[in-house]
Amino acid sequence: MDKNQLKFLSFMCLMLGFSSIISSIAIWYLKTNGVESSELKAHGERFGIFVGLWAPTFLILSHRLSHFAK
């Protein structure tokens, strides 16, 4: 891979990391807002946390790819 491809992948991972954070908050809010069932509310909270756990992975990948692009 050349430097431009690595820079592009680094940028994409950075954007995916930030979108994971935003998606996690949106999923948590939309799945738990107005739900009466405690089981469904717990599922929404767990799914939001699951998506939020992707963010550090994408951000670390972005950092490592930008390092290799230098």
Tab-separated table of N, CA and C in Angstrom:
chain	number	residue	atom	x	y	z
A	1	MET	N	0.851	-1.184	0.000
A	1	MET	CA	0.000	0.000	0.000
A	1	MET	C	0.892	1.241	0.000
A	2	ASP	N	0.465	2.228	-0.718
A	2	ASP	CA	1.245	3.456	-0.734
A	2	ASP	C	0.737	4.413	0.357
A	3	LYS	N	1.434	5.521	0.492
A	3	LYS	CA	1.135	6.460	1.576
A	3	LYS	C	-0.256	7.068	1.464
A	4	ASN	N	-0.707	7.339	0.251
A	4	ASN	CA	-2.032	7.941	0.084
A	4	ASN	C	-3.139	6.991	0.524
A	5	GLN	N	-2.979	5.716	0.224
A	5	GLN	CA	-3.972	4.736	0.656
A	5	GLN	C	-3.992	4.604	2.172
A	6	LEU	N	-2.823	4.617	2.788
A	6	LEU	CA	-2.757	4.531	4.248
A	6	LEU	C	-3.362	5.769	4.900
A	7	LYS	N	-3.117	6.936	4.323
A	7	LYS	CA	-3.713	8.160	4.858
A	7	LYS	C	-5.235	8.127	4.740
A	8	PHE	N	-5.724	7.624	3.601
A	8	PHE	CA	-7.160	7.522	3.405
A	8	PHE	C	-7.780	6.540	4.408
A	9	LEU	N	-7.151	5.382	4.598
A	9	LEU	CA	-7.655	4.421	5.580
A	9	LEU	C	-7.612	4.987	6.990
A	10	SER	N	-6.569	5.749	7.285
A	10	SER	CA	-6.461	6.380	8.591
A	10	SER	C	-7.610	7.366	8.807
A	11	PHE	N	-7.906	8.155	7.781
A	11	PHE	CA	-9.001	9.112	7.877
A	11	PHE	C	-10.345	8.398	8.024
A	12	MET	N	-10.534	7.314	7.276
A	12	MET	CA	-11.791	6.564	7.369
A	12	MET	C	-11.965	5.956	8.758
A	13	CYS	N	-10.900	5.427	9.323
A	13	CYS	CA	-10.984	4.872	10.674
A	13	CYS	C	-11.294	5.961	11.698
A	14	LEU	N	-10.731	7.139	11.499
A	14	LEU	CA	-11.017	8.251	12.397
A	14	LEU	C	-12.495	8.633	12.332
A	15	MET	N	-13.032	8.728	11.124
A	15	MET	CA	-14.454	9.061	10.963
A	15	MET	C	-15.353	7.958	11.518
A	16	LEU	N	-14.959	6.704	11.327
A	16	LEU	CA	-15.741	5.597	11.883
A	16	LEU	C	-15.723	5.614	13.410
A	17	GLY	N	-14.597	6.013	13.985
A	17	GLY	CA	-14.521	6.113	15.444
A	17	GLY	C	-15.475	7.160	15.989
A	18	PHE	N	-15.486	8.331	15.359
A	18	PHE	CA	-16.393	9.383	15.818
A	18	PHE	C	-17.851	9.029	15.536
A	19	SER	N	-18.110	8.395	14.396
A	19	SER	CA	-19.496	8.007	14.110
A	19	SER	C	-19.960	6.892	15.036
A	20	SER	N	-19.044	6.068	15.513
A	20	SER	CA	-19.404	5.039	16.484
A	20	SER	C	-19.861	5.664	17.802
A	21	ILE	N	-19.177	6.719	18.206
A	21	ILE	CA	-19.570	7.404	19.440
A	21	ILE	C	-20.955	8.029	19.284
A	22	ILE	N	-21.170	8.702	18.176
A	22	ILE	CA	-22.464	9.344	17.927
A	22	ILE	C	-23.565	8.296	17.790
A	23	SER	N	-23.275	7.208	17.086
A	23	SER	CA	-24.261	6.142	16.913
A	23	SER	C	-24.608	5.485	18.237
A	24	SER	N	-23.625	5.316	19.085
A	24	SER	CA	-23.858	4.710	20.389
A	24	SER	C	-24.836	5.546	21.220
A	25	ILE	N	-24.622	6.841	21.223
A	25	ILE	CA	-25.516	7.727	21.965
A	25	ILE	C	-26.909	7.717	21.357
A	26	ALA	N	-26.983	7.744	20.018
A	26	ALA	CA	-28.284	7.737	19.342
A	26	ALA	C	-29.027	6.431	19.591
A	27	ILE	N	-28.337	5.303	19.512
A	27	ILE	CA	-28.981	4.010	19.762
A	27	ILE	C	-29.488	3.948	21.189
A	28	TRP	N	-28.659	4.347	22.126
A	28	TRP	CA	-29.081	4.316	23.522
A	28	TRP	C	-30.321	5.176	23.740
A	29	TYR	N	-30.317	6.377	23.180
A	29	TYR	CA	-31.436	7.294	23.375
A	29	TYR	C	-32.706	6.782	22.692
A	30	LEU	N	-32.589	6.335	21.457
A	30	LEU	CA	-33.767	5.912	20.706
A	30	LEU	C	-34.343	4.593	21.207
A	31	LYS	N	-33.489	3.689	21.665
A	31	LYS	CA	-33.972	2.386	22.132
A	31	LYS	C	-34.525	2.433	23.555
A	32	THR	N	-34.099	3.411	24.362
A	32	THR	CA	-34.566	3.448	25.749
A	32	THR	C	-35.608	4.524	25.993
A	33	ASN	N	-35.779	5.444	25.066
A	33	ASN	CA	-36.716	6.545	25.262
A	33	ASN	C	-38.156	6.061	25.072
A	34	GLY	N	-38.951	6.159	26.106
A	34	GLY	CA	-40.360	5.813	26.038
A	34	GLY	C	-40.662	4.330	26.102
A	35	VAL	N	-39.690	3.502	26.400
A	35	VAL	CA	-39.913	2.060	26.483
A	35	VAL	C	-40.333	1.709	27.903
A	36	GLU	N	-41.424	0.987	28.009
A	36	GLU	CA	-41.937	0.609	29.333
A	36	GLU	C	-41.278	-0.667	29.850
A	37	SER	N	-40.970	-1.582	28.961
A	37	SER	CA	-40.405	-2.866	29.361
A	37	SER	C	-38.953	-2.697	29.802
A	38	SER	N	-38.658	-3.202	30.987
A	38	SER	CA	-37.285	-3.098	31.479
A	38	SER	C	-36.344	-3.996	30.671
A	39	GLU	N	-36.866	-5.087	30.114
A	39	GLU	CA	-36.047	-5.973	29.295
A	39	GLU	C	-35.631	-5.297	27.992
A	40	LEU	N	-36.559	-4.598	27.347
A	40	LEU	CA	-36.230	-3.882	26.120
A	40	LEU	C	-35.304	-2.701	26.391
A	41	LYS	N	-35.500	-2.052	27.519
A	41	LYS	CA	-34.630	-0.931	27.889
A	41	LYS	C	-33.197	-1.422	28.121
A	42	ALA	N	-33.069	-2.559	28.785
A	42	ALA	CA	-31.738	-3.124	29.036
A	42	ALA	C	-31.069	-3.537	27.729
A	43	HIS	N	-31.853	-4.078	26.807
A	43	HIS	CA	-31.292	-4.459	25.502
A	43	HIS	C	-30.770	-3.217	24.764
A	44	GLY	N	-31.519	-2.129	24.785
A	44	GLY	CA	-31.078	-0.891	24.140
A	44	GLY	C	-29.810	-0.343	24.753
A	45	GLU	N	-29.713	-0.426	26.071
A	45	GLU	CA	-28.508	0.055	26.741
A	45	GLU	C	-27.301	-0.803	26.376
A	46	ARG	N	-27.481	-2.115	26.369
A	46	ARG	CA	-26.361	-3.011	26.034
A	46	ARG	C	-25.925	-2.838	24.579
A	47	PHE	N	-26.885	-2.665	23.675
A	47	PHE	CA	-26.544	-2.489	22.264
A	47	PHE	C	-25.807	-1.166	22.048
A	48	GLY	N	-26.229	-0.110	22.751
A	48	GLY	CA	-25.523	1.170	22.662
A	48	GLY	C	-24.095	1.069	23.171
A	49	ILE	N	-23.901	0.345	24.256
A	49	ILE	CA	-22.551	0.145	24.790
A	49	ILE	C	-21.710	-0.671	23.816
A	50	PHE	N	-22.310	-1.706	23.213
A	50	PHE	CA	-21.595	-2.542	22.251
A	50	PHE	C	-21.081	-1.719	21.074
A	51	VAL	N	-21.915	-0.873	20.528
A	51	VAL	CA	-21.495	-0.030	19.403
A	51	VAL	C	-20.452	0.985	19.871
A	52	GLY	N	-20.587	1.489	21.080
A	52	GLY	CA	-19.622	2.448	21.613
A	52	GLY	C	-18.251	1.847	21.845
A	53	LEU	N	-18.187	0.528	22.027
A	53	LEU	CA	-16.894	-0.120	22.233
A	53	LEU	C	-16.072	-0.205	20.956
A	54	TRP	N	-16.686	0.026	19.809
A	54	TRP	CA	-15.941	0.016	18.552
A	54	TRP	C	-15.060	1.254	18.423
A	55	ALA	N	-15.439	2.342	19.052
A	55	ALA	CA	-14.729	3.616	18.880
A	55	ALA	C	-13.238	3.532	19.202
A	56	PRO	N	-12.836	2.980	20.349
A	56	PRO	CA	-11.392	2.935	20.622
A	56	PRO	C	-10.614	2.131	19.585
A	57	THR	N	-11.224	1.058	19.075
A	57	THR	CA	-10.555	0.244	18.068
A	57	THR	C	-10.302	1.044	16.803
A	58	PHE	N	-11.327	1.750	16.330
A	58	PHE	CA	-11.167	2.553	15.126
A	58	PHE	C	-10.165	3.690	15.336
A	59	LEU	N	-10.197	4.318	16.491
A	59	LEU	CA	-9.279	5.426	16.751
A	59	LEU	C	-7.829	4.944	16.857
A	60	ILE	N	-7.618	3.790	17.460
A	60	ILE	CA	-6.264	3.231	17.540
A	60	ILE	C	-5.768	2.831	16.153
A	61	LEU	N	-6.644	2.213	15.350
A	61	LEU	CA	-6.267	1.865	13.981
A	61	LEU	C	-5.908	3.112	13.177
A	62	SER	N	-6.663	4.171	13.366
A	62	SER	CA	-6.384	5.418	12.670
A	62	SER	C	-4.997	5.942	13.034
A	63	HIS	N	-4.686	5.900	14.306
A	63	HIS	CA	-3.384	6.378	14.760
A	63	HIS	C	-2.247	5.541	14.186
A	64	ARG	N	-2.403	4.216	14.219
A	64	ARG	CA	-1.346	3.340	13.717
A	64	ARG	C	-1.173	3.489	12.203
A	65	LEU	N	-2.270	3.593	11.471
A	65	LEU	CA	-2.169	3.757	10.019
A	65	LEU	C	-1.514	5.081	9.642
A	66	SER	N	-1.835	6.150	10.387
A	66	SER	CA	-1.193	7.429	10.095
A	66	SER	C	0.293	7.378	10.417
A	67	HIS	N	0.646	6.588	11.422
A	67	HIS	CA	2.059	6.411	11.763
A	67	HIS	C	2.796	5.699	10.631
A	68	PHE	N	2.176	4.666	10.052
A	68	PHE	CA	2.808	3.928	8.956
A	68	PHE	C	2.841	4.745	7.664
A	69	ALA	N	1.968	5.736	7.535
A	69	ALA	CA	1.926	6.553	6.324
A	69	ALA	C	3.058	7.567	6.283
A	70	LYS	N	3.723	7.788	7.379
A	70	LYS	CA	4.803	8.785	7.425
A	70	LYS	C	6.055	8.290	6.751
